[in-house]
Amino acid sequence: MRLFQLYPLGDAAVTVQFGDSIDEDTHAKVRTFSAYLERHPFPGLVEQVPAFSTVTIYYDPWVLSEQGLYNPYTRVTEQLQNMLKLAKKSQKTASPRVVEIPVCYNGSFGPDLEYVARHTKLTPQEVIASHSRGKYLVYMIGFAPGFPYLGGMSKKLATPRKQHPRANIPAGTVGIAGNQTGIYPIETPGGWQLIGRTPLRLFDPDREQPSLLQAGDLVKFVPISEEEFWQRKEKAHGA
Amino acid sequence: MGLEILKPGLLTTIQDTGRHGFQKEGIIVSGAMDTFALRVANLLVGNAPHEAALEITLTGPSIRFTQDQLIALSGADLSPTINGESVAMWRPVHVKKDSILEFKAPKAGCRSYLAVAGGLDLPQVMGSYATFLRAFIGGFQGRALQAGDFIPCRTCDEQGIAQSFSSSNWTPDPQLYPNYQPNPCIRAIKGPEFELFSETSSTQIWSERFQVSMQSDRMGYCLQGVSLYLEEPTELISSAVTFGTVQVPPEGKPIILMADHQTTGGYPRILQVISADLPILAQVVPGQTISFEEVTLEEAQQLYIRQEQHLVQLARAVHLKKNA
């Protein structure tokens, strides 16, 4: 496969694809280009969305066409190809930010911890140790505001989703679904196996960066006590 | 001064042209389903096109104006009346204090827009007034309007000019609007995974009619009709999707993503509705049918540019009227 492919996503967006698998090398290219775009926005760029193997660029064809003078798709792809070269040359891949997420793996916060332990033939303590040992790459934010798609969970912890989804999962809940782990940023229904909860707010519309996590970050889970959970929660949510 | 909501209607929300720049954080764009109509309504009252307006769905609300107000209604014709008298759409209308705006039966289309001169006096969240219903943010308290709500309006310092609007019978050229007819043909370009579909499915998507199901909403339109399948099952890696993406889950029933669409998805994308036809699609009432017609990317962008040119013309015409 070539270095990258460009294809239109309709008449107002274009996707740059850097690979066709979910792996850290492909995602490093995604991160490099996404960061370059962030530093070098061009007229008509609306926004960009990095994902597992792609960066999608939303643009305004009216602006790119300079009020109807030029073909906007030709214009935007020329622009992007140029930027792809420059991004590669600059090689300014900053080392990823490591974000520590405190998690209380206590019974009431992790009602499925016992189930996951039985399923994986581990003790609950071993599940916690394994889950909080790894570093997890944030491949993409999607599905819900601030929801991280995390890679890197130990295969030993893989547990299928629940047969019957729960109607309400509180914000901050940490769960496992298949070979993925994730954190619910807002209260939603869902079928994940719930193993703990973080006192941090993953999504806050009043923050300058509403999502705590960004694509390309590394997440480290840090076990905390229930007492510490309530202290940190009070702090995170203000007085 | 403001709008007092006497009855909320089926689904009345505050929208603008969308919350852009945060999709990479999982925050959906939202905004008006028919951004063309919203922008026209704003222009007609002398606002910037992206100001907040009310999006009114099928069964309209009852609204009392607590002040003399210059307004415009656009989009779907839901038989609007002021104090019982039918009121013209797509033109500026001067409304006296304590008048009541109501809607009767939907005549054409699904979503109507109400803009007020000066705009609505509400806080922006992440740079936008749009209501994101699922996350309870933006708009008016992050939710659909309810009876008893009071929506404050900014004072319009051009009251004198506003009066002249009311006295003129001026209305812009209807040629400038999209043609909202029932059961429309929607133009689309091939989606990124079009070639992965079976020969039968890739023919049927252009030849068959699909019914917009009753489960359709601001997130997406579920289409009933023939089922569409890939030539062979393929697992895709999730990537960005957008307003107008037609995706097909494994059971074969296509879904068109609308204004409240998720930011990313992993289903194969058979088509992408062109931007110029999104307003027409936004006005399709559940139960109606649609068909798809293929255009090239270049044609799609030319149609988009023409629509933007119409808006520029309209903005100029309004400016001339204001200064006449």
XYZ file of N, CA, C and O in Angstrom, chain B residues 90-266:
708
model
N -40.973 33.133 4.197
C -39.865 33.584 3.353
C -39.907 35.096 3.129
O -39.597 35.580 2.052
N -40.355 35.842 4.104
C -40.260 37.297 3.999
C -40.273 37.894 5.399
O -40.773 37.270 6.338
N -39.716 39.092 5.538
C -39.721 39.711 6.854
C -41.134 40.132 7.240
O -41.887 40.620 6.399
N -41.479 39.930 8.498
C -42.825 40.250 8.979
C -42.691 41.022 10.288
O -41.960 40.588 11.188
N -43.400 42.128 10.375
C -43.366 42.869 11.624
C -44.522 42.413 12.502
O -45.662 42.385 12.057
N -44.218 42.069 13.747
C -45.220 41.505 14.642
C -45.387 42.433 15.843
O -44.401 42.868 16.429
N -46.635 42.704 16.187
C -46.894 43.595 17.330
C -46.774 42.838 18.650
O -47.034 41.628 18.715
N -46.416 43.571 19.692
C -46.340 43.035 21.051
C -47.620 42.271 21.396
O -48.723 42.710 21.014
N -47.443 41.162 22.107
C -48.537 40.300 22.566
C -49.239 39.514 21.464
O -50.244 38.852 21.712
N -48.709 39.578 20.245
C -49.257 38.722 19.186
C -48.876 37.277 19.474
O -47.865 37.007 20.137
N -49.709 36.366 18.946
C -49.443 34.948 19.166
C -49.249 34.236 17.828
O -50.101 34.311 16.935
N -48.101 33.594 17.717
C -47.781 32.802 16.529
C -48.194 31.358 16.797
O -47.821 30.778 17.821
N -48.981 30.810 15.870
C -49.385 29.401 15.992
C -49.232 28.723 14.642
O -49.081 29.387 13.626
N -49.313 27.405 14.669
C -49.188 26.644 13.427
C -50.370 25.697 13.323
O -50.813 25.145 14.327
N -50.889 25.536 12.083
C -51.993 24.586 11.899
C -51.429 23.296 11.317
O -50.541 22.708 11.907
N -51.918 22.874 10.176
C -51.479 21.582 9.644
C -50.209 21.740 8.809
O -50.048 22.741 8.118
N -49.323 20.744 8.848
C -48.169 20.781 7.947
C -48.622 20.652 6.498
O -49.351 19.722 6.162
N -48.222 21.602 5.659
C -48.623 21.565 4.245
C -47.524 20.975 3.378
O -47.787 20.166 2.505
N -46.313 21.435 3.594
C -45.191 20.920 2.801
C -43.954 20.973 3.667
O -43.684 21.988 4.295
N -43.229 19.870 3.699
C -41.988 19.826 4.460
C -42.209 19.439 5.911
O -43.328 19.159 6.347
N -41.127 19.442 6.658
C -41.107 18.861 8.006
C -40.613 19.849 9.051
O -41.040 19.811 10.198
N -39.716 20.759 8.642
C -39.059 21.624 9.619
C -39.094 23.082 9.197
O -38.673 23.437 8.107
N -39.636 23.903 10.095
C -39.776 25.323 9.836
C -38.787 26.069 10.731
O -38.426 25.570 11.809
N -38.353 27.250 10.294
C -37.387 28.035 11.072
C -37.961 29.405 11.372
O -38.561 30.031 10.491
N -37.792 29.833 12.608
C -38.240 31.156 13.037
C -37.013 31.945 13.490
O -36.346 31.562 14.452
N -36.736 33.029 12.763
C -35.635 33.914 13.166
C -36.217 35.237 13.623
O -37.254 35.665 13.123
N -35.551 35.876 14.588
C -35.986 37.190 15.063
C -34.839 38.179 14.867
O -33.667 37.828 15.050
N -35.210 39.411 14.483
C -34.183 40.432 14.248
C -33.375 40.659 15.522
O -33.939 40.792 16.604
N -32.049 40.670 15.399
C -31.174 40.842 16.561
C -30.700 39.517 17.115
O -29.661 39.438 17.743
N -31.467 38.468 16.894
C -31.068 37.130 17.359
C -31.551 36.828 18.757
O -32.102 37.685 19.454
N -31.369 35.594 19.160
C -31.781 35.139 20.492
C -30.652 35.419 21.475
O -29.477 35.242 21.159
N -31.012 35.858 22.664
C -30.001 36.228 23.659
C -29.726 35.037 24.572
O -30.228 34.961 25.687
N -28.941 34.119 24.067
C -28.625 32.884 24.810
C -27.117 32.708 24.836
O -26.412 33.233 23.975
N -26.610 31.956 25.833
C -25.159 31.741 25.860
C -24.718 30.732 24.807
O -25.452 29.775 24.508
N -23.545 30.956 24.245
C -22.975 29.950 23.346
C -22.250 28.895 24.180
O -21.653 29.217 25.207
N -22.324 27.664 23.724
C -21.530 26.598 24.340
C -20.606 26.061 23.263
O -21.073 25.662 22.191
N -19.315 26.074 23.528
C -18.322 25.672 22.528
C -18.579 26.386 21.203
O -18.616 25.769 20.136
N -18.769 27.665 21.288
C -18.872 28.492 20.093
C -20.158 28.364 19.300
O -20.228 28.833 18.167
N -21.184 27.748 19.875
C -22.411 27.547 19.104
C -23.649 27.584 19.998
O -23.583 27.283 21.185
N -24.774 27.941 19.376
C -26.064 27.946 20.073
C -26.821 26.626 19.884
O -27.885 26.433 20.458
N -26.300 25.759 19.024
C -27.052 24.555 18.655
C -27.343 23.676 19.878
O -26.499 23.526 20.763
N -28.529 23.095 19.916
C -28.904 22.187 20.998
C -28.399 20.787 20.677
O -28.719 20.230 19.636
N -27.600 20.229 21.594
C -27.116 18.848 21.471
C -27.920 18.074 22.509
O -27.567 18.034 23.682
N -29.034 17.501 22.059
C -30.027 16.957 22.980
C -29.476 15.860 23.882
O -29.735 15.837 25.077
N -28.692 14.934 23.310
C -28.256 13.773 24.098
C -27.297 14.158 25.217
O -27.270 13.527 26.270
N -26.498 15.209 24.992
C -25.540 15.623 26.025
C -26.082 16.790 26.849
O -25.390 17.280 27.743
N -27.308 17.225 26.578
C -27.955 18.326 27.305
C -27.121 19.609 27.278
O -26.947 20.263 28.301
N -26.558 19.946 26.123
C -25.796 21.186 26.076
C -26.282 22.078 24.938
O -26.910 21.624 23.990
N -25.987 23.361 25.051
C -26.324 24.347 24.024
C -27.800 24.700 24.039
O -28.551 24.285 24.921
N -28.191 25.508 23.068
C -29.586 25.902 22.912
C -30.146 26.543 24.152
O -29.492 27.352 24.810
N -31.369 26.174 24.503
C -32.004 26.662 25.720
C -31.932 25.552 26.758
O -32.609 24.528 26.636
N -31.042 25.708 27.727
C -30.833 24.730 28.799
C -30.582 23.320 28.277
O -30.930 22.327 28.918
N -30.036 23.239 27.085
C -29.650 21.943 26.525
C -30.803 21.030 26.168
O -30.607 19.826 26.006
N -31.994 21.593 26.034
C -33.148 20.709 25.813
C -34.126 21.323 24.810
O -33.988 22.481 24.413
N -35.125 20.506 24.442
C -36.206 20.994 23.587
C -37.051 21.971 24.400
O -37.123 21.877 25.631
N -37.688 22.918 23.722
C -38.469 23.928 24.433
C -39.722 23.313 25.055
O -40.278 22.342 24.537
N -40.119 23.890 26.200
C -41.304 23.426 26.935
C -42.232 24.607 27.186
O -41.793 25.762 27.163
N -43.495 24.280 27.479
C -44.460 25.333 27.809
C -43.939 26.111 29.005
O -43.429 25.519 29.962
N -44.045 27.440 28.958
C -43.599 28.265 30.071
C -42.191 28.817 29.893
O -41.784 29.711 30.633
N -41.432 28.281 28.928
C -40.087 28.806 28.692
C -40.178 30.234 28.170
O -41.115 30.587 27.450
N -39.174 31.018 28.541
C -39.069 32.373 28.014
C -37.705 32.503 27.339
O -36.674 32.353 27.980
N -37.727 32.739 26.034
C -36.474 32.830 25.279
C -36.160 34.309 25.058
O -36.843 34.979 24.277
N -35.137 34.834 25.739
C -34.830 36.255 25.584
C -34.271 36.572 24.193
O -33.541 35.768 23.619
N -34.654 37.735 23.672
C -34.138 38.188 22.377
C -33.273 39.406 22.601
O -33.524 40.192 23.511
N -32.263 39.568 21.754
C -31.420 40.766 21.845
C -32.220 41.964 21.372
O -33.059 41.838 20.472
N -31.929 43.112 21.963
C -32.592 44.310 21.466
C -32.051 44.593 20.082
O -30.859 44.457 19.827
N -32.952 44.948 19.194
C -32.548 45.245 17.838
C -32.509 46.759 17.703
O -33.531 47.414 17.787
N -31.311 47.293 17.533
C -31.175 48.757 17.510
C -31.612 49.352 16.176
O -31.391 50.506 15.897
N -32.207 48.527 15.325
C -32.625 49.039 14.018
C -34.138 49.009 13.906
O -34.696 48.700 12.860
N -34.792 49.338 14.995
C -36.255 49.287 15.008
C -36.856 50.124 13.880
O -37.797 49.724 13.234
N -36.287 51.319 13.633
C -36.803 52.203 12.595
C -36.785 51.533 11.237
O -37.770 51.539 10.497
N -35.663 50.904 10.942
C -35.529 50.200 9.670
C -36.466 48.999 9.650
O -37.078 48.691 8.643
N -36.599 48.384 10.812
C -37.490 47.231 10.910
C -38.895 47.608 10.458
O -39.550 46.848 9.754
N -39.331 48.778 10.836
C -40.677 49.224 10.435
C -40.833 49.206 8.922
O -41.863 48.817 8.406
N -39.791 49.628 8.223
C -39.909 49.694 6.766
C -40.049 48.305 6.158
O -40.652 48.126 5.113
N -39.494 47.323 6.811
C -39.700 45.952 6.348
C -41.186 45.625 6.324
O -41.703 45.089 5.374
N -41.839 45.966 7.429
C -43.241 45.586 7.563
C -44.089 46.280 6.505
O -45.021 45.694 5.985
N -43.704 47.517 6.153
C -44.546 48.255 5.219
C -44.342 47.771 3.781
O -45.222 47.919 2.953
N -43.181 47.188 3.508
C -42.976 46.728 2.131
C -43.510 45.301 1.975
O -43.547 44.521 2.918
N -43.929 45.006 0.770
C -44.392 43.650 0.478
C -43.281 42.836 -0.149
O -43.526 41.859 -0.830
N -42.064 43.269 0.129
C -40.917 42.671 -0.535
C -40.731 41.207 -0.128
O -40.801 40.849 1.035
N -40.501 40.366 -1.097
C -40.148 38.983 -0.817
C -39.122 38.554 -1.864
O -39.230 38.941 -3.027
N -38.098 37.809 -1.458
C -37.082 37.448 -2.448
C -37.596 36.456 -3.495
O -38.615 35.801 -3.289
N -36.870 36.372 -4.585
C -37.216 35.490 -5.703
C -37.304 34.027 -5.242
O -36.313 33.470 -4.770
N -38.491 33.414 -5.376
C -38.618 32.015 -4.920
C -37.702 31.045 -5.676
O -37.431 29.939 -5.187
N -37.209 31.476 -6.831
C -36.238 30.653 -7.581
C -34.993 30.345 -6.743
O -34.281 29.387 -7.009
N -34.760 31.184 -5.745
C -33.544 31.025 -4.949
C -33.649 29.877 -3.950
O -32.667 29.445 -3.387
N -34.871 29.397 -3.705
C -35.027 28.366 -2.673
C -34.938 26.975 -3.268
O -35.287 26.754 -4.412
N -34.553 26.019 -2.414
C -34.633 24.621 -2.868
C -36.094 24.257 -3.126
O -36.998 24.854 -2.535
N -36.295 23.336 -4.023
C -37.650 22.914 -4.368
C -38.071 21.787 -3.421
O -37.691 20.636 -3.592
N -38.831 22.166 -2.368
C -39.248 21.153 -1.385
C -40.481 20.427 -1.886
O -41.595 20.854 -1.602
N -40.329 19.358 -2.640
C -41.525 18.610 -3.037
C -41.563 17.294 -2.260
O -40.517 16.822 -1.819
N -42.764 16.717 -2.080
C -42.803 15.435 -1.373
C -42.144 14.329 -2.205
O -42.048 14.459 -3.433
N -41.722 13.274 -1.559
C -41.105 12.112 -2.216
C -40.024 12.517 -3.219
O -40.083 12.159 -4.388
N -39.027 13.265 -2.771
C -38.065 13.823 -3.715
C -37.023 12.830 -4.208
O -36.818 11.769 -3.619
N -36.378 13.219 -5.292
C -35.196 12.511 -5.774
C -33.993 13.262 -5.217
O -33.874 14.471 -5.373
N -33.143 12.552 -4.513
C -32.010 13.155 -3.814
C -30.728 12.831 -4.585
O -30.453 11.662 -4.872
N -29.953 13.857 -4.876
C -28.721 13.613 -5.618
C -27.574 13.227 -4.675
O -27.470 13.760 -3.569
N -26.764 12.288 -5.135
C -25.698 11.762 -4.277
C -24.488 11.409 -5.123
O -24.606 11.191 -6.336
N -23.329 11.360 -4.468
C -22.146 10.799 -5.123
C -21.852 9.456 -4.464
O -22.343 9.161 -3.380
N -21.069 8.628 -5.157
C -20.731 7.321 -4.589
C -19.934 7.505 -3.303
O -19.054 8.368 -3.233
N -20.241 6.671 -2.320
C -19.511 6.730 -1.051
C -18.198 5.975 -1.155
O -17.968 5.244 -2.130
N -17.326 6.108 -0.143
C -16.004 5.472 -0.200
C -16.060 3.947 -0.382
O -15.158 3.377 -0.978
N -17.125 3.290 0.114
C -17.185 1.821 -0.005
C -18.174 1.356 -1.078
O -18.581 0.196 -1.075
N -18.580 2.243 -1.971
C -19.570 1.872 -2.994
C -19.165 0.597 -3.731
O -19.977 -0.299 -3.945
N -17.886 0.514 -4.090
C -17.430 -0.607 -4.926
C -17.457 -1.940 -4.176
O -17.338 -2.988 -4.800
N -17.593 -1.923 -2.848
C -17.619 -3.176 -2.093
C -18.989 -3.843 -2.126
O -19.149 -4.987 -1.716
N -20.020 -3.121 -2.611
C -21.368 -3.681 -2.627
C -21.565 -4.606 -3.827
O -20.854 -4.506 -4.828
N -22.516 -5.535 -3.675
C -22.786 -6.492 -4.750
C -23.306 -5.732 -5.962
O -23.783 -4.603 -5.842
N -23.234 -6.372 -7.122
C -23.684 -5.734 -8.358
C -25.163 -5.371 -8.247
O -25.576 -4.278 -8.615
N -25.956 -6.314 -7.688
C -27.387 -6.061 -7.525
C -27.613 -4.836 -6.646
O -28.356 -3.926 -7.009
N -26.943 -4.813 -5.499
C -27.152 -3.704 -4.561
C -26.707 -2.376 -5.158
O -27.377 -1.355 -4.983
N -25.593 -2.381 -5.883
C -25.102 -1.108 -6.410
C -25.958 -0.621 -7.584
O -25.901 0.553 -7.942
N -26.775 -1.510 -8.162
C -27.766 -1.064 -9.159
C -29.024 -0.579 -8.446
O -29.574 0.472 -8.772
N -29.454 -1.387 -7.450
C -30.716 -1.072 -6.758
C -30.680 0.263 -6.017
O -31.698 0.939 -5.925
N -29.524 0.663 -5.502
C -29.475 1.911 -4.742
C -29.893 3.095 -5.620
O -30.473 4.073 -5.149
N -29.641 2.994 -6.927
C -30.036 4.077 -7.845
C -31.442 3.876 -8.417
O -32.081 4.843 -8.821
N -31.912 2.633 -8.486
C -33.164 2.380 -9.216
C -34.379 2.266 -8.300
O -35.502 2.527 -8.726
N -34.174 1.875 -7.047
C -35.311 1.615 -6.156
C -35.730 2.881 -5.411
O -34.954 3.818 -5.276
N -36.977 2.833 -4.894
C -37.409 3.899 -3.981
C -37.302 3.363 -2.552
O -37.505 2.173 -2.306
N -36.993 4.238 -1.611
C -36.862 3.862 -0.211
C -37.801 4.725 0.619
O -37.933 5.914 0.353
N -38.426 4.081 1.617
C -39.314 4.846 2.487
C -38.560 5.298 3.739
O -37.856 4.508 4.375
N -38.716 6.572 4.067
C -38.114 7.104 5.289
C -38.985 6.640 6.462
O -40.149 7.021 6.572
N -38.429 5.782 7.336
C -39.255 5.122 8.360
C -39.636 6.083 9.479
O -39.044 7.151 9.645
N -40.612 5.680 10.270
C -41.098 6.508 11.367
C -40.050 6.643 12.483
O -40.160 7.518 13.328
N -39.040 5.762 12.501
C -37.981 5.849 13.529
C -36.960 6.943 13.192
O -36.027 7.175 13.940
N -37.140 7.593 12.052
C -36.149 8.585 11.629
C -36.199 9.820 12.516
O -37.267 10.201 12.997
N -35.039 10.410 12.755
C -34.993 11.614 13.582
C -33.818 12.483 13.167
O -33.251 12.292 12.087
N -33.427 13.413 14.039
C -32.331 14.315 13.713
C -30.988 13.602 13.598
O -30.047 14.115 13.016
N -30.874 12.409 14.179
C -29.626 11.653 14.080
C -29.494 10.975 12.731
O -28.434 10.959 12.126
N -30.594 10.362 12.288
C -30.508 9.626 11.038
C -31.866 9.228 10.512
O -32.839 9.159 11.270
N -31.922 9.006 9.202
C -33.126 8.494 8.543
C -32.895 7.006 8.270
O -31.926 6.640 7.605
N -33.802 6.171 8.790
C -33.725 4.745 8.497
C -34.562 4.501 7.243
O -35.705 4.946 7.168
N -33.993 3.804 6.271
C -34.685 3.603 4.997
C -35.230 2.184 4.893
O -34.515 1.209 5.146
N -36.505 2.094 4.527
C -37.157 0.804 4.289
C -37.238 0.571 2.790
O -37.504 1.499 2.037
N -37.064 -0.672 2.386
C -37.114 -1.012 0.963
C -36.243 -2.220 0.754
O -36.103 -3.040 1.668
N -35.625 -2.330 -0.412
C -34.757 -3.491 -0.636
C -33.580 -3.423 0.342
O -33.181 -2.343 0.770
N -33.065 -4.607 0.696
C -31.874 -4.665 1.534
C -30.647 -4.675 0.643
O -30.668 -5.230 -0.453
N -29.588 -4.058 1.122
C -28.359 -3.940 0.336
C -27.242 -4.716 1.036
O -27.137 -4.683 2.260
N -26.437 -5.398 0.232
C -25.381 -6.230 0.823
C -24.046 -6.017 0.136
O -23.985 -5.693 -1.049
N -22.990 -6.264 0.906
C -21.646 -6.241 0.342
C -21.451 -7.488 -0.509
O -22.105 -8.517 -0.293
N -20.560 -7.414 -1.470
C -20.216 -8.581 -2.294
C -19.729 -9.706 -1.375
O -20.117 -10.849 -1.513
N -18.873 -9.371 -0.419
C -18.478 -10.332 0.611
C -18.315 -9.573 1.928
O -17.920 -8.410 1.922
N -18.634 -10.230 3.056
C -18.561 -9.521 4.337
C -17.159 -8.954 4.564
O -16.168 -9.647 4.325
N -17.081 -7.705 4.960
C -15.797 -7.046 5.183
C -15.872 -6.271 6.486
O -16.841 -5.577 6.729
N -14.859 -6.402 7.327
C -14.767 -5.614 8.551
C -14.032 -4.323 8.233
O -12.934 -4.350 7.681
N -14.652 -3.201 8.542
C -14.007 -1.926 8.265
C -13.472 -1.326 9.551
O -13.974 -1.610 10.629
N -12.461 -0.488 9.401
C -11.919 0.243 10.552
C -12.694 1.545 10.661
O -12.835 2.262 9.673
N -13.197 1.859 11.852
C -14.007 3.067 12.030
C -13.243 4.316 11.605
O -12.055 4.444 11.833
N -14.002 5.207 10.995
C -13.439 6.444 10.489
C -14.526 7.510 10.541
O -15.667 7.220 10.910
N -14.178 8.740 10.159
C -15.153 9.824 10.250
C -16.320 9.618 9.284
O -16.166 9.032 8.212
N -17.491 10.093 9.693
C -18.669 10.120 8.825
C -19.210 11.549 8.868
O -18.760 12.361 9.673
N -20.164 11.840 8.006
C -20.633 13.220 7.962
C -22.129 13.298 7.636
O -22.766 12.271 7.377
N -22.679 14.489 7.713
C -24.084 14.770 7.375
C -24.317 14.301 5.929
O -23.607 14.719 5.021
N -25.265 13.406 5.739
C -25.571 12.927 4.384
C -24.901 11.624 4.018
O -25.152 11.073 2.941
N -24.045 11.093 4.898
C -23.440 9.774 4.634
C -24.539 8.719 4.660
O -25.331 8.674 5.607
N -24.600 7.870 3.624
C -25.551 6.753 3.611
C -24.752 5.499 3.940
O -23.919 5.053 3.152
N -24.978 4.954 5.142
C -24.235 3.777 5.572
C -25.180 2.581 5.637
O -26.382 2.742 5.814
N -24.610 1.390 5.490
C -25.447 0.191 5.457
C -24.954 -0.814 6.503
O -23.916 -1.445 6.313
N -25.694 -0.978 7.614
C -25.333 -2.005 8.598
C -25.545 -3.406 8.011
O -26.216 -3.535 6.979
N -24.998 -4.450 8.665
C -25.036 -5.793 8.068
C -26.435 -6.295 7.702
O -26.589 -7.066 6.749
N -27.486 -5.860 8.414
C -28.807 -6.404 8.072
C -29.365 -5.801 6.778
O -30.386 -6.254 6.275
N -28.691 -4.797 6.231
C -28.988 -4.380 4.860
C -29.856 -3.153 4.678
O -30.103 -2.739 3.551
N -30.371 -2.591 5.785
C -31.241 -1.417 5.641
C -30.401 -0.132 5.777
O -29.827 0.121 6.842
N -30.369 0.686 4.715
C -29.501 1.876 4.764
C -29.973 2.906 5.788
O -31.173 3.003 6.085
N -29.030 3.653 6.309
C -29.311 4.763 7.228
C -28.606 6.003 6.665
O -27.422 5.939 6.336
N -29.364 7.104 6.544
C -28.724 8.365 6.145
C -28.426 9.152 7.413
O -29.330 9.424 8.210
N -27.178 9.521 7.599
C -26.802 10.289 8.788
C -27.219 11.746 8.606
O -26.958 12.342 7.570
N -27.874 12.291 9.634
C -28.388 13.654 9.544
C -27.630 14.571 10.527
O -26.552 14.231 10.972
N -28.228 15.711 10.881
C -27.491 16.765 11.605
C -26.881 16.300 12.929
O -25.800 16.735 13.307
N -27.562 15.398 13.650
C -27.062 14.923 14.942
C -26.286 13.611 14.816
O -26.232 12.825 15.754
N -25.684 13.381 13.662
C -24.970 12.116 13.442
C -23.766 11.992 14.372
O -23.186 12.992 14.792
N -23.394 10.738 14.656
C -22.167 10.486 15.413
C -20.981 10.949 14.576
O -21.094 11.111 13.370
N -19.841 11.128 15.243
C -18.689 11.667 14.534
C -17.947 10.605 13.722
O -17.309 10.926 12.737
N -18.029 9.352 14.181
C -17.298 8.283 13.490
C -18.201 7.069 13.337
O -19.173 6.922 14.075
N -17.875 6.224 12.398
C -18.670 5.023 12.190
C -17.876 3.973 11.454
O -16.836 4.275 10.857
N -18.361 2.734 11.511
C -17.618 1.643 10.898
C -18.414 0.858 9.862
O -17.960 -0.182 9.406
